Structures are given as structure tokens and as C-alpha cells.
PDB file of C-alpha atoms in Angstrom:
ATOM      1  CA  MET A 689      -4.261 -11.677 -12.275  1.00 54.00           C
ATOM      2  CA  THR A 690      -5.001 -14.950 -13.989  1.00 65.00           C
ATOM      3  CA  LEU A 691      -8.696 -15.517 -14.629  1.00 88.00           C
ATOM      4  CA  SER A 692      -9.949 -17.971 -12.018  1.00 96.00           C
ATOM      5  CA  PRO A 693     -11.329 -21.095 -13.722  1.00 97.00           C
ATOM      6  CA  VAL A 694     -14.830 -22.520 -13.708  1.00 98.00           C
ATOM      7  CA  GLU A 695     -15.268 -26.276 -13.243  1.00 98.00           C
ATOM      8  CA  GLN A 696     -18.354 -28.423 -13.547  1.00 98.00           C
ATOM      9  CA  LEU A 697     -19.030 -30.679 -10.573  1.00 98.00           C
ATOM     10  CA  ASN A 698     -20.548 -34.115 -11.014  1.00 97.00           C
ATOM     11  CA  SER A 699     -22.622 -36.164  -8.586  1.00 96.00           C
ATOM     12  CA  PRO A 700     -25.487 -38.657  -8.841  1.00 96.00           C
ATOM     13  CA  LEU A 701     -27.377 -36.259  -6.553  1.00 96.00           C
ATOM     14  CA  PHE A 702     -27.214 -33.548  -9.207  1.00 98.00           C
ATOM     15  CA  ASN A 703     -28.537 -35.973 -11.805  1.00 97.00           C
ATOM     16  CA  LYS A 704     -31.332 -37.031  -9.461  1.00 97.00           C
ATOM     17  CA  HIS A 705     -32.509 -33.434  -9.060  1.00 97.00           C
ATOM     18  CA  ASP A 706     -31.781 -32.525 -12.693  1.00 98.00           C
ATOM     19  CA  VAL A 707     -29.500 -29.573 -11.947  1.00 98.00           C
ATOM     20  CA  SER A 708     -26.128 -28.514 -13.358  1.00 98.00           C
ATOM     21  CA  VAL A 709     -23.543 -27.422 -10.801  1.00 98.00           C
ATOM     22  CA  PHE A 710     -20.414 -25.368 -11.444  1.00 98.00           C
ATOM     23  CA  VAL A 711     -17.800 -23.776  -9.199  1.00 98.00           C
ATOM     24  CA  LYS A 712     -15.852 -20.566  -9.755  1.00 98.00           C
ATOM     25  CA  ARG A 713     -12.434 -21.444  -8.323  1.00 98.00           C
ATOM     26  CA  ASP A 714     -11.430 -18.110  -6.803  1.00 97.00           C
ATOM     27  CA  ASP A 715      -9.335 -20.143  -4.361  1.00 96.00           C
ATOM     28  CA  LEU A 716      -6.901 -20.519  -7.279  1.00 95.00           C
ATOM     29  CA  ILE A 717      -6.419 -16.775  -7.922  1.00 94.00           C
ATOM     30  CA  HIS A 718      -3.240 -16.688  -5.833  1.00 93.00           C
ATOM     31  CA  PRO A 719      -1.520 -19.292  -3.623  1.00 90.00           C
ATOM     32  CA  ILE A 720      -1.767 -17.012  -0.563  1.00 92.00           C
ATOM     33  CA  ILE A 721      -4.058 -14.047  -1.331  1.00 93.00           C
ATOM     34  CA  SER A 722      -6.836 -16.301  -2.552  1.00 86.00           C
ATOM     35  CA  GLY A 723     -10.542 -15.968  -3.144  1.00 92.00           C
ATOM     36  CA  ASN A 724     -12.578 -12.969  -2.114  1.00 95.00           C
ATOM     37  CA  LYS A 725      -9.652 -11.523  -0.139  1.00 96.00           C
ATOM     38  CA  TRP A 726      -7.717 -10.895  -3.354  1.00 95.00           C
ATOM     39  CA  ARG A 727     -10.748  -9.259  -4.916  1.00 96.00           C
ATOM     40  CA  LYS A 728     -11.457  -7.076  -1.889  1.00 97.00           C
ATOM     41  CA  LEU A 729      -7.869  -5.947  -1.372  1.00 97.00           C
ATOM     42  CA  GLN A 730      -6.711  -5.168  -4.902  1.00 96.00           C
ATOM     43  CA  TYR A 731      -8.448  -1.787  -5.192  1.00 97.00           C
ATOM     44  CA  ASN A 732      -8.031  -0.925  -1.508  1.00 98.00           C
ATOM     45  CA  LEU A 733      -4.262  -1.230  -1.732  1.00 98.00           C
ATOM     46  CA  ALA A 734      -4.175   0.586  -5.054  1.00 98.00           C
ATOM     47  CA  GLU A 735      -6.106   3.429  -3.428  1.00 98.00           C
ATOM     48  CA  ALA A 736      -3.723   3.534  -0.462  1.00 98.00           C
ATOM     49  CA  LYS A 737      -0.755   3.922  -2.795  1.00 98.00           C
ATOM     50  CA  LYS A 738      -2.566   6.470  -4.958  1.00 98.00           C
ATOM     51  CA  LEU A 739      -3.310   8.626  -1.899  1.00 98.00           C
ATOM     52  CA  GLY A 740       0.274   8.423  -0.706  1.00 98.00           C
ATOM     53  CA  TYR A 741      -0.218   6.252   2.367  1.00 98.00           C
ATOM     54  CA  LYS A 742       2.734   4.201   3.556  1.00 98.00           C
ATOM     55  CA  GLY A 743       0.509   1.288   4.521  1.00 98.00           C
ATOM     56  CA  VAL A 744      -2.830   0.204   5.927  1.00 98.00           C
ATOM     57  CA  ILE A 745      -4.444  -0.638   9.235  1.00 98.00           C
ATOM     58  CA  SER A 746      -7.251  -3.165   9.610  1.00 98.00           C
ATOM     59  CA  PHE A 747      -9.080  -5.464  12.033  1.00 97.00           C
ATOM     60  CA  GLY A 748      -9.688  -9.167  12.504  1.00 97.00           C
ATOM     61  CA  GLY A 749      -9.722 -12.178  14.749  1.00 96.00           C
ATOM     62  CA  ALA A 750      -6.653 -14.218  15.613  1.00 96.00           C
ATOM     63  CA  TYR A 751      -7.302 -16.688  12.769  1.00 96.00           C
ATOM     64  CA  SER A 752      -8.530 -14.124  10.225  1.00 96.00           C
ATOM     65  CA  ASN A 753      -8.217 -14.975   6.539  1.00 96.00           C
ATOM     66  CA  HIS A 754      -8.426 -11.244   5.852  1.00 97.00           C
ATOM     67  CA  LEU A 755      -5.439 -10.372   8.047  1.00 97.00           C
ATOM     68  CA  HIS A 756      -3.427 -13.280   6.669  1.00 96.00           C
ATOM     69  CA  ALA A 757      -4.028 -12.134   3.085  1.00 97.00           C
ATOM     70  CA  LEU A 758      -3.537  -8.459   3.934  1.00 98.00           C
ATOM     71  CA  ALA A 759      -0.179  -9.103   5.577  1.00 98.00           C
ATOM     72  CA  PHE A 760       1.185 -10.875   2.511  1.00 97.00           C
ATOM     73  CA  ALA A 761      -0.313  -8.382   0.043  1.00 97.00           C
ATOM     74  CA  CYS A 762       1.315  -5.483   1.900  1.00 98.00           C
ATOM     75  CA  HIS A 763       4.606  -7.364   2.085  1.00 97.00           C
ATOM     76  CA  GLN A 764       4.431  -7.961  -1.657  1.00 96.00           C
ATOM     77  CA  GLN A 765       3.664  -4.325  -2.450  1.00 96.00           C
ATOM     78  CA  GLY A 766       6.059  -2.692   0.015  1.00 97.00           C
ATOM     79  CA  LEU A 767       3.361  -1.357   2.316  1.00 98.00           C
ATOM     80  CA  THR A 768       3.213  -1.390   6.113  1.00 98.00           C
ATOM     81  CA  ALA A 769       0.455  -3.542   7.618  1.00 98.00           C
ATOM     82  CA  LYS A 770      -0.797  -2.832  11.130  1.00 98.00           C
ATOM     83  CA  LEU A 771      -3.252  -5.465  12.322  1.00 98.00           C
ATOM     84  CA  ILE A 772      -5.624  -4.827  15.230  1.00 98.00           C
ATOM     85  CA  ILE A 773      -6.471  -8.270  16.581  1.00 98.00           C
ATOM     86  CA  ARG A 774      -9.220  -9.342  18.931  1.00 96.00           C
ATOM     87  CA  GLY A 775      -7.584 -11.585  21.515  1.00 93.00           C
ATOM     88  CA  GLU A 776      -4.571 -12.222  23.699  1.00 95.00           C
ATOM     89  CA  PRO A 777      -0.899 -11.779  22.675  1.00 96.00           C
ATOM     90  CA  SER A 778      -0.447 -15.551  23.057  1.00 95.00           C
ATOM     91  CA  TYR A 779      -2.376 -15.921  19.786  1.00 96.00           C
ATOM     92  CA  ALA A 780       0.674 -14.548  17.999  1.00 96.00           C
ATOM     93  CA  GLN A 781       2.053 -18.094  17.969  1.00 94.00           C
ATOM     94  CA  ASN A 782      -0.723 -19.498  15.787  1.00 95.00           C
ATOM     95  CA  TYR A 783      -0.104 -20.243  12.114  1.00 95.00           C
ATOM     96  CA  THR A 784      -2.070 -17.302  10.725  1.00 96.00           C
ATOM     97  CA  LEU A 785      -0.312 -14.680  12.820  1.00 96.00           C
ATOM     98  CA  ARG A 786       3.123 -16.328  12.560  1.00 95.00           C
ATOM     99  CA  CYS A 787       2.784 -15.889   8.811  1.00 95.00           C
ATOM    100  CA  ALA A 788       1.659 -12.274   9.238  1.00 96.00           C
ATOM    101  CA  LYS A 789       4.700 -11.496  11.409  1.00 96.00           C
ATOM    102  CA  HIS A 790       6.964 -13.338   8.967  1.00 94.00           C
ATOM    103  CA  TRP A 791       5.733 -10.973   6.249  1.00 96.00           C
ATOM    104  CA  GLY A 792       6.488  -7.936   8.416  1.00 97.00           C
ATOM    105  CA  ALA A 793       3.042  -7.075   9.783  1.00 98.00           C
ATOM    106  CA  HIS A 794       2.760  -5.260  13.111  1.00 98.00           C
ATOM    107  CA  LEU A 795       0.317  -6.919  15.524  1.00 98.00           C
ATOM    108  CA  LEU A 796      -1.730  -4.992  18.077  1.00 98.00           C
ATOM    109  CA  PHE A 797      -3.875  -7.104  20.397  1.00 98.00           C
ATOM    110  CA  VAL A 798      -6.967  -5.563  21.993  1.00 97.00           C
ATOM    111  CA  ASP A 799      -9.680  -6.822  24.329  1.00 96.00           C
ATOM    112  CA  ARG A 800     -13.208  -7.505  23.141  1.00 95.00           C
ATOM    113  CA  ALA A 801     -14.589  -4.219  24.449  1.00 96.00           C
ATOM    114  CA  THR A 802     -12.031  -2.251  22.451  1.00 97.00           C
ATOM    115  CA  TYR A 803     -12.527  -4.404  19.381  1.00 97.00           C
ATOM    116  CA  ARG A 804     -16.285  -3.778  19.429  1.00 95.00           C
ATOM    117  CA  ARG A 805     -15.492  -0.108  18.779  1.00 96.00           C
ATOM    118  CA  ARG A 806     -13.970  -0.880  15.368  1.00 96.00           C
ATOM    119  CA  THR A 807     -16.905   0.761  13.548  1.00 93.00           C
ATOM    120  CA  ASP A 808     -17.238   3.665  15.993  1.00 96.00           C
ATOM    121  CA  PRO A 809     -16.468   6.930  14.113  1.00 95.00           C
ATOM    122  CA  GLU A 810     -14.750   8.399  17.166  1.00 97.00           C
ATOM    123  CA  PHE A 811     -12.511   5.351  17.561  1.00 96.00           C
ATOM    124  CA  ARG A 812     -11.683   5.321  13.855  1.00 96.00           C
ATOM    125  CA  ALA A 813     -10.877   9.042  13.962  1.00 96.00           C
ATOM    126  CA  GLN A 814      -8.501   8.387  16.842  1.00 96.00           C
ATOM    127  CA  LEU A 815      -6.764   5.644  14.856  1.00 96.00           C
ATOM    128  CA  SER A 816      -6.386   7.998  11.899  1.00 95.00           C
ATOM    129  CA  ASN A 817      -4.912  10.582  14.228  1.00 97.00           C
ATOM    130  CA  ASP A 818      -2.508   8.061  15.802  1.00 97.00           C
ATOM    131  CA  TYR A 819      -1.479   6.532  12.470  1.00 97.00           C
ATOM    132  CA  PRO A 820      -1.866   9.273   9.827  1.00 98.00           C
ATOM    133  CA  GLU A 821       0.424   7.420   7.436  1.00 98.00           C
ATOM    134  CA  LEU A 822      -1.888   4.383   7.309  1.00 98.00           C
ATOM    135  CA  MET A 823      -5.177   4.010   5.422  1.00 98.00           C
ATOM    136  CA  LEU A 824      -7.924   2.294   7.404  1.00 98.00           C
ATOM    137  CA  ILE A 825      -9.529  -0.771   5.818  1.00 97.00           C
ATOM    138  CA  PRO A 826     -12.630  -2.188   7.576  1.00 95.00           C
ATOM    139  CA  GLU A 827     -12.868  -5.669   9.066  1.00 94.00           C
ATOM    140  CA  GLY A 828     -12.980  -8.267   6.314  1.00 93.00           C
ATOM    141  CA  GLY A 829     -11.858  -5.652   3.801  1.00 94.00           C
ATOM    142  CA  THR A 830     -15.479  -4.742   3.086  1.00 94.00           C
ATOM    143  CA  ASN A 831     -16.113  -1.287   1.618  1.00 94.00           C
ATOM    144  CA  SER A 832     -17.044   0.255  -1.728  1.00 93.00           C
ATOM    145  CA  LEU A 833     -13.568  -0.468  -3.139  1.00 96.00           C
ATOM    146  CA  ALA A 834     -13.982  -4.126  -2.221  1.00 96.00           C
ATOM    147  CA  LEU A 835     -17.300  -4.292  -4.059  1.00 96.00           C
ATOM    148  CA  ARG A 836     -15.597  -2.998  -7.167  1.00 95.00           C
ATOM    149  CA  GLY A 837     -13.244  -5.961  -7.060  1.00 96.00           C
ATOM    150  CA  VAL A 838     -15.938  -8.550  -6.363  1.00 97.00           C
ATOM    151  CA  ARG A 839     -18.109  -7.298  -9.235  1.00 96.00           C
ATOM    152  CA  GLU A 840     -15.392  -8.571 -11.554  1.00 96.00           C
ATOM    153  CA  VAL A 841     -16.395 -12.137 -10.653  1.00 97.00           C
ATOM    154  CA  MET A 842     -19.606 -11.598 -12.590  1.00 96.00           C
ATOM    155  CA  THR A 843     -17.794  -9.894 -15.472  1.00 96.00           C
ATOM    156  CA  GLU A 844     -15.466 -12.883 -15.807  1.00 97.00           C
ATOM    157  CA  LEU A 845     -18.341 -15.348 -15.661  1.00 98.00           C
ATOM    158  CA  GLU A 846     -19.994 -13.678 -18.656  1.00 96.00           C
ATOM    159  CA  THR A 847     -17.241 -15.195 -20.808  1.00 96.00           C
ATOM    160  CA  GLN A 848     -17.022 -18.503 -18.944  1.00 97.00           C
ATOM    161  CA  GLN A 849     -20.353 -20.108 -18.124  1.00 98.00           C
ATOM    162  CA  THR A 850     -24.091 -19.410 -18.151  1.00 98.00           C
ATOM    163  CA  PHE A 851     -25.960 -20.005 -14.893  1.00 98.00           C
ATOM    164  CA  ASP A 852     -29.187 -19.079 -13.109  1.00 98.00           C
ATOM    165  CA  THR A 853     -28.052 -18.716  -9.491  1.00 98.00           C
ATOM    166  CA  ILE A 854     -24.718 -17.976  -7.867  1.00 98.00           C
ATOM    167  CA  MET A 855     -24.106 -18.964  -4.233  1.00 98.00           C
ATOM    168  CA  THR A 856     -21.501 -17.572  -1.846  1.00 98.00           C
ATOM    169  CA  PRO A 857     -20.686 -17.861   1.858  1.00 98.00           C
ATOM    170  CA  VAL A 858     -21.273 -14.574   3.709  1.00 98.00           C
ATOM    171  CA  GLY A 859     -19.245 -13.115   6.567  1.00 95.00           C
ATOM    172  CA  SER A 860     -19.050  -9.323   6.345  1.00 92.00           C
ATOM    173  CA  ALA A 861     -21.440  -9.034   3.340  1.00 94.00           C
ATOM    174  CA  GLY A 862     -18.913  -7.467   0.949  1.00 95.00           C
ATOM    175  CA  THR A 863     -18.710 -10.421  -1.416  1.00 97.00           C
ATOM    176  CA  LEU A 864     -22.478 -10.897  -1.580  1.00 97.00           C
ATOM    177  CA  SER A 865     -22.995  -7.169  -2.203  1.00 96.00           C
ATOM    178  CA  GLY A 866     -20.442  -7.111  -5.001  1.00 96.00           C
ATOM    179  CA  LEU A 867     -22.054 -10.100  -6.706  1.00 97.00           C
ATOM    180  CA  ILE A 868     -25.488  -8.458  -6.453  1.00 96.00           C
ATOM    181  CA  CYS A 869     -24.185  -5.331  -8.177  1.00 94.00           C
ATOM    182  CA  GLY A 870     -22.479  -7.324 -10.919  1.00 95.00           C
ATOM    183  CA  ALA A 871     -25.310  -9.753 -11.674  1.00 95.00           C
ATOM    184  CA  LYS A 872     -26.909  -9.662 -15.118  1.00 92.00           C
ATOM    185  CA  GLY A 873     -30.270 -11.246 -14.405  1.00 92.00           C
ATOM    186  CA  GLN A 874     -28.967 -14.087 -12.245  1.00 96.00           C
ATOM    187  CA  GLN A 875     -30.137 -14.669  -8.691  1.00 97.00           C
ATOM    188  CA  VAL A 876     -27.564 -14.229  -5.924  1.00 98.00           C
ATOM    189  CA  LEU A 877     -27.829 -16.450  -2.855  1.00 98.00           C
ATOM    190  CA  GLY A 878     -25.753 -15.802   0.261  1.00 98.00           C
ATOM    191  CA  VAL A 879     -25.210 -18.280   3.094  1.00 98.00           C
ATOM    192  CA  ALA A 880     -24.476 -16.506   6.378  1.00 98.00           C
ATOM    193  CA  VAL A 881     -21.737 -18.309   8.317  1.00 97.00           C
ATOM    194  CA  LEU A 882     -22.418 -16.580  11.631  1.00 96.00           C
ATOM    195  CA  LYS A 883     -25.353 -16.718  14.020  1.00 95.00           C
ATOM    196  CA  GLN A 884     -28.026 -14.005  14.191  1.00 95.00           C
ATOM    197  CA  ALA A 885     -26.882 -12.584  10.872  1.00 95.00           C
ATOM    198  CA  GLN A 886     -30.109 -10.849   9.927  1.00 95.00           C
ATOM    199  CA  TYR A 887     -28.422  -7.516  10.694  1.00 95.00           C
ATOM    200  CA  LEU A 888     -26.342  -8.060   7.555  1.00 95.00           C
ATOM    201  CA  VAL A 889     -29.389  -7.228   5.431  1.00 95.00           C
ATOM    202  CA  ASP A 890     -29.027  -3.591   6.485  1.00 94.00           C
ATOM    203  CA  GLU A 891     -25.271  -3.779   5.838  1.00 93.00           C
ATOM    204  CA  ILE A 892     -25.901  -5.095   2.338  1.00 94.00           C
ATOM    205  CA  GLN A 893     -28.454  -2.429   1.536  1.00 93.00           C
ATOM    206  CA  SER A 894     -26.055   0.243   2.793  1.00 92.00           C
ATOM    207  CA  LEU A 895     -23.229  -1.118   0.647  1.00 93.00           C
ATOM    208  CA  LEU A 896     -25.479  -1.297  -2.404  1.00 92.00           C
ATOM    209  CA  LYS A 897     -26.291   2.398  -2.008  1.00 90.00           C
ATOM    210  CA  THR A 898     -22.595   3.252  -2.317  1.00 88.00           C
ATOM    211  CA  GLN A 899     -22.665   1.629  -5.757  1.00 87.00           C
ATOM    212  CA  LYS A 900     -26.014   3.139  -6.723  1.00 83.00           C
ATOM    213  CA  CYS A 901     -27.320  -0.428  -6.906  1.00 78.00           C
ATOM    214  CA  SER A 902     -30.916  -1.185  -6.007  1.00 74.00           C
ATOM    215  CA  TYR A 903     -31.752  -4.770  -6.823  1.00 83.00           C
ATOM    216  CA  ASN A 904     -34.099  -7.446  -5.503  1.00 87.00           C
ATOM    217  CA  ASN A 905     -32.148 -10.260  -7.151  1.00 92.00           C
ATOM    218  CA  TRP A 906     -30.715 -11.598  -3.909  1.00 97.00           C
ATOM    219  CA  GLN A 907     -31.469 -13.522  -0.750  1.00 97.00           C
ATOM    220  CA  LEU A 908     -29.505 -13.990   2.476  1.00 98.00           C
ATOM    221  CA  LEU A 909     -30.001 -17.378   4.129  1.00 98.00           C
ATOM    222  CA  THR A 910     -29.433 -17.128   7.887  1.00 97.00           C
ATOM    223  CA  ASP A 911     -30.348 -20.637   9.098  1.00 96.00           C
ATOM    224  CA  TYR A 912     -27.274 -22.533   7.902  1.00 96.00           C
ATOM    225  CA  HIS A 913     -24.582 -21.257  10.281  1.00 96.00           C
ATOM    226  CA  GLN A 914     -24.292 -24.711  11.932  1.00 93.00           C
ATOM    227  CA  GLY A 915     -24.307 -23.173  15.417  1.00 94.00           C
ATOM    228  CA  GLY A 916     -22.371 -19.957  14.865  1.00 94.00           C
ATOM    229  CA  TYR A 917     -19.163 -18.612  13.383  1.00 94.00           C
ATOM    230  CA  ALA A 918     -16.453 -21.295  13.092  1.00 94.00           C
ATOM    231  CA  LYS A 919     -18.795 -23.842  14.687  1.00 95.00           C
ATOM    232  CA  PHE A 920     -19.608 -27.209  13.156  1.00 96.00           C
ATOM    233  CA  SER A 921     -20.422 -30.756  14.174  1.00 96.00           C
ATOM    234  CA  GLN A 922     -18.707 -33.995  13.264  1.00 96.00           C
ATOM    235  CA  GLN A 923     -21.674 -34.686  11.018  1.00 97.00           C
ATOM    236  CA  ASP A 924     -20.977 -31.412   9.184  1.00 96.00           C
ATOM    237  CA  LEU A 925     -17.313 -32.341   8.745  1.00 97.00           C
ATOM    238  CA  THR A 926     -18.227 -35.762   7.371  1.00 97.00           C
ATOM    239  CA  ARG A 927     -20.682 -34.225   4.949  1.00 97.00           C
ATOM    240  CA  ILE A 928     -18.087 -31.761   3.671  1.00 98.00           C
ATOM    241  CA  GLN A 929     -15.406 -34.441   3.400  1.00 98.00           C
ATOM    242  CA  ASN A 930     -17.737 -36.715   1.442  1.00 98.00           C
ATOM    243  CA  PHE A 931     -18.435 -33.862  -0.968  1.00 98.00           C
ATOM    244  CA  MET A 932     -14.700 -33.261  -1.378  1.00 98.00           C
ATOM    245  CA  LYS A 933     -14.091 -36.928  -2.148  1.00 97.00           C
ATOM    246  CA  GLU A 934     -16.936 -37.073  -4.649  1.00 97.00           C
ATOM    247  CA  THR A 935     -16.133 -33.867  -6.529  1.00 97.00           C
ATOM    248  CA  GLY A 936     -12.412 -33.295  -5.895  1.00 97.00           C
ATOM    249  CA  LEU A 937     -13.145 -29.764  -4.652  1.00 98.00           C
ATOM    250  CA  PRO A 938     -10.932 -28.680  -1.700  1.00 98.00           C
ATOM    251  CA  LEU A 939     -12.942 -27.115   1.129  1.00 98.00           C
ATOM    252  CA  GLU A 940     -12.755 -25.863   4.712  1.00 97.00           C
ATOM    253  CA  PRO A 941     -15.657 -25.985   7.202  1.00 97.00           C
ATOM    254  CA  ILE A 942     -15.940 -22.282   8.143  1.00 97.00           C
ATOM    255  CA  TYR A 943     -16.903 -20.609   4.859  1.00 97.00           C
ATOM    256  CA  SER A 944     -17.138 -22.641   1.659  1.00 97.00           C
ATOM    257  CA  GLY A 945     -17.912 -25.812   3.597  1.00 97.00           C
ATOM    258  CA  LYS A 946     -20.949 -24.212   5.203  1.00 98.00           C
ATOM    259  CA  MET A 947     -22.087 -23.026   1.796  1.00 98.00           C
ATOM    260  CA  ILE A 948     -21.858 -26.607   0.531  1.00 98.00           C
ATOM    261  CA  CYS A 949     -23.869 -27.948   3.481  1.00 98.00           C
ATOM    262  CA  ALA A 950     -26.565 -25.345   2.813  1.00 98.00           C
ATOM    263  CA  PHE A 951     -26.539 -26.091  -0.906  1.00 98.00           C
ATOM    264  CA  LEU A 952     -26.969 -29.831  -0.355  1.00 98.00           C
ATOM    265  CA  THR A 953     -29.829 -29.269   2.081  1.00 97.00           C
ATOM    266  CA  LEU A 954     -31.586 -26.901  -0.331  1.00 98.00           C
ATOM    267  CA  LEU A 955     -31.103 -29.379  -3.155  1.00 97.00           C
ATOM    268  CA  GLU A 956     -32.632 -32.196  -1.127  1.00 96.00           C
ATOM    269  CA  GLN A 957     -35.576 -29.937  -0.226  1.00 96.00           C
ATOM    270  CA  GLY A 958     -36.333 -29.197  -3.874  1.00 96.00           C
ATOM    271  CA  PHE A 959     -35.330 -25.528  -3.615  1.00 97.00           C
ATOM    272  CA  PHE A 960     -33.991 -25.451  -7.185  1.00 98.00           C
ATOM    273  CA  ASN A 961     -36.180 -26.059 -10.228  1.00 96.00           C
ATOM    274  CA  LYS A 962     -35.361 -28.880 -12.621  1.00 97.00           C
ATOM    275  CA  GLY A 963     -32.859 -27.768 -15.219  1.00 98.00           C
ATOM    276  CA  HIS A 964     -31.473 -25.072 -12.906  1.00 98.00           C
ATOM    277  CA  ARG A 965     -27.835 -24.087 -13.355  1.00 98.00           C
ATOM    278  CA  ILE A 966     -26.040 -23.268 -10.101  1.00 98.00           C
ATOM    279  CA  MET A 967     -22.652 -21.532  -9.752  1.00 98.00           C
ATOM    280  CA  LEU A 968     -20.847 -21.963  -6.437  1.00 98.00           C
ATOM    281  CA  LEU A 969     -18.235 -19.323  -5.586  1.00 98.00           C
ATOM    282  CA  HIS A 970     -15.222 -20.774  -3.800  1.00 98.00           C
ATOM    283  CA  THR A 971     -13.991 -17.836  -1.722  1.00 97.00           C
ATOM    284  CA  GLY A 972     -10.682 -19.405  -0.634  1.00 96.00           C
ATOM    285  CA  GLY A 973      -9.757 -19.402   3.046  1.00 95.00           C
ATOM    286  CA  LEU A 974      -8.055 -22.788   3.041  1.00 96.00           C
ATOM    287  CA  GLN A 975      -5.266 -21.378   5.216  1.00 95.00           C
ATOM    288  CA  GLY A 976      -7.789 -21.445   8.064  1.00 95.00           C
ATOM    289  CA  LEU A 977      -7.393 -25.215   8.152  1.00 96.00           C
ATOM    290  CA  TYR A 978      -4.013 -24.755   9.851  1.00 95.00           C
ATOM    291  CA  GLY A 979      -5.634 -22.996  12.790  1.00 95.00           C
ATOM    292  CA  LEU A 980      -8.318 -25.663  13.115  1.00 97.00           C
ATOM    293  CA  ALA A 981      -5.627 -28.348  13.077  1.00 96.00           C
ATOM    294  CA  GLU A 982      -3.585 -26.492  15.716  1.00 95.00           C
ATOM    295  CA  GLN A 983      -6.671 -26.406  17.926  1.00 96.00           C
ATOM    296  CA  ASN A 984      -7.243 -30.143  17.316  1.00 96.00           C
ATOM    297  CA  ARG A 985     -10.653 -29.395  15.841  1.00 97.00           C
ATOM    298  CA  ILE A 986      -9.802 -31.286  12.665  1.00 97.00           C
ATOM    299  CA  LYS A 987      -7.244 -33.934  11.725  1.00 95.00           C
ATOM    300  CA  ALA A 988      -4.692 -32.290   9.441  1.00 93.00           C
ATOM    301  CA  ASP A 989      -4.193 -35.355   7.244  1.00 93.00           C
ATOM    302  CA  GLU A 990      -7.910 -35.427   6.373  1.00 95.00           C
ATOM    303  CA  TRP A 991      -8.019 -31.913   4.905  1.00 97.00           C
ATOM    304  CA  PRO A 992      -6.380 -30.101   1.947  1.00 95.00           C
ATOM    305  CA  LEU A 993      -3.957 -27.849   3.794  1.00 91.00           C
ATOM    306  CA  PRO A 994      -2.295 -25.544   1.248  1.00 85.00           C
ATOM    307  CA  HIS A 995       1.489 -25.420   1.010  1.00 71.00           C
ATOM    308  CA  GLU A 996       2.560 -22.079   2.419  1.00 63.00           C
ATOM    309  CA  ILE A 997       5.498 -20.529   4.233  1.00 57.00           C
ATOM    310  CA  PRO A 998       5.459 -22.145   7.713  1.00 51.00           C
ATOM    311  CA  ALA A 999       6.917 -19.027   9.360  1.00 47.00           C
ATOM    312  CA  ARG A1000       8.325 -20.906  12.319  1.00 50.00           C
TER     313      ARG A1000
END
């Protein structure tokens, strides 16, 4: 893997508040398996091969960045990918799942009641019994192996840039937990992208125990979800687009875009001390823009859609 670069972002707003702002461009790790998905999957797939599995099975929504990345990673490494998807079979025609099928993934659609059982030990045992040749990877790829990969963000940053606080969007808590474990005195700030996310605090603490990490160097912000997962207003979109134009940083409104909105609000509220050095982690996920465009929730020509296999 090529070391993902760090860039300094410039804005009169940063000068006004006397802060330095940098971004770790994990979206540039790989053209398809970008951001935190690459970090979470690398050791999971290595473990699957080490243990002799023929492939993996995992969960996600119909527009899941995790499933999109997993499908390509398995295709690349000669592994079978079975994807359990919350939703109707008609979703198979969307961009994310067309790509997954193009890369040879097997799609299994389930209703919401079945999908809610994804963490149920009995349900997981049944899946292992039904598919003994496949290793189960949790939703979002989050487990102790994922944390091992995410910790490397902090290791890389030791040689790249000094900073006081690192910020990341938070979905399943794996990325935030990995950063917490890898921090060397820096504060770690997570921005929850889904509503009623306070339950993630327990998830984080549980994940930290698997790494024998016990730190109080972190905070999960749960009031910046903009209405819930994948929800945003036109005002939010305009704010994100203005930031993209000013800094040249490509964004999407579900993960990194929500982090940026939270960051700007915190900055305006005086959350950061003068002279503070802030590192933003770009966790990728730009492929999700295709789904938003297909649903007419954004205008495709106004957003940085990556160039990928169309799989039509």
C-alpha cells in the first residue's frame, strides 16, 4: 500500500480562529477500496486466507461502501464474497450492487427483521453452519482485526505531521476505536453520522477491551447527524460544496461531509484553542455519490464522482 498523503487546508476561517488544519487523504489509498474500508479489510482478508477459508460473508445496506469495497477486494484476491443485504432484490440494479455483481459477489437480500439479527449469536452460528467455507465479517468490517488496520493511520502520521486532535466520521465505531488505540497523546474526536448513536459508546469500549486499550483521549459527538443516517438538507449540501470549492477536497455528504459540517460548527463556536492543530481523516466513500445521484438526491455534475467500472 502506498502511504496516504497529508495535505494542509487553507481558508480565511482557519486564519480567523488561528488554527492549522490538515487532512489525511485515506480516500487516495486505492481507487476502489479506499479509506477506512481498505484499512478494515486488509487484515480480515489475510486472516480468512490464513485460516483456509474460500471467502467471506458480511452484511450491509443496499448502498454500502463496505460491501462495495469487500466485493472488489475479494475479486482481487480470489475469494468468494457473499453479501447479506438489507432490502429488496430490486436494489440489485443500483450502482453499488451492480459493481459488486460485476466483481463476482453473491447477493442475498433479507427483510429488516432478519437483518436485525446480524449480531445475534444464534443467527451467526447458523450462517457459519450454512456456509462453513466462508469467514464471517461484521457489518462495516468492524472487529479487532479492523482496529489493527486503522491503528496504522496513527503510525503513518508520526512520520508525516504533528497535530493535537484528529477527527473522523463514525458509523460502526471501528475507525474511531482504532484511532484511539493508536493515538500518542493526541485527542480523538468522532462525529456520529447516524441518529441516537450514544449506544456506540458501549461498542467503542468493548472494542477497546479487545486491544487491551483503556484511554480517555476520545469523545463521540452525537448531535451532528443532520437528521439521521444518509440524511441532509440543501443547506448542508451547500455548506459542503462551498468547503470543497475553497479547499479542493472532494467530499460526499454521508460521512466525510458530515464531519466537515461538524468541524465548521465547532470552529465557529470556539471549540478549538488558538494555535490548535487539527487533522481530518478522509475515510473515502465517494462511490456513494453514485447512489445519491441515482436517487436524484444530488446533481451528479456538482459532485466529484470517482471514475470506476460502471458495471452495466
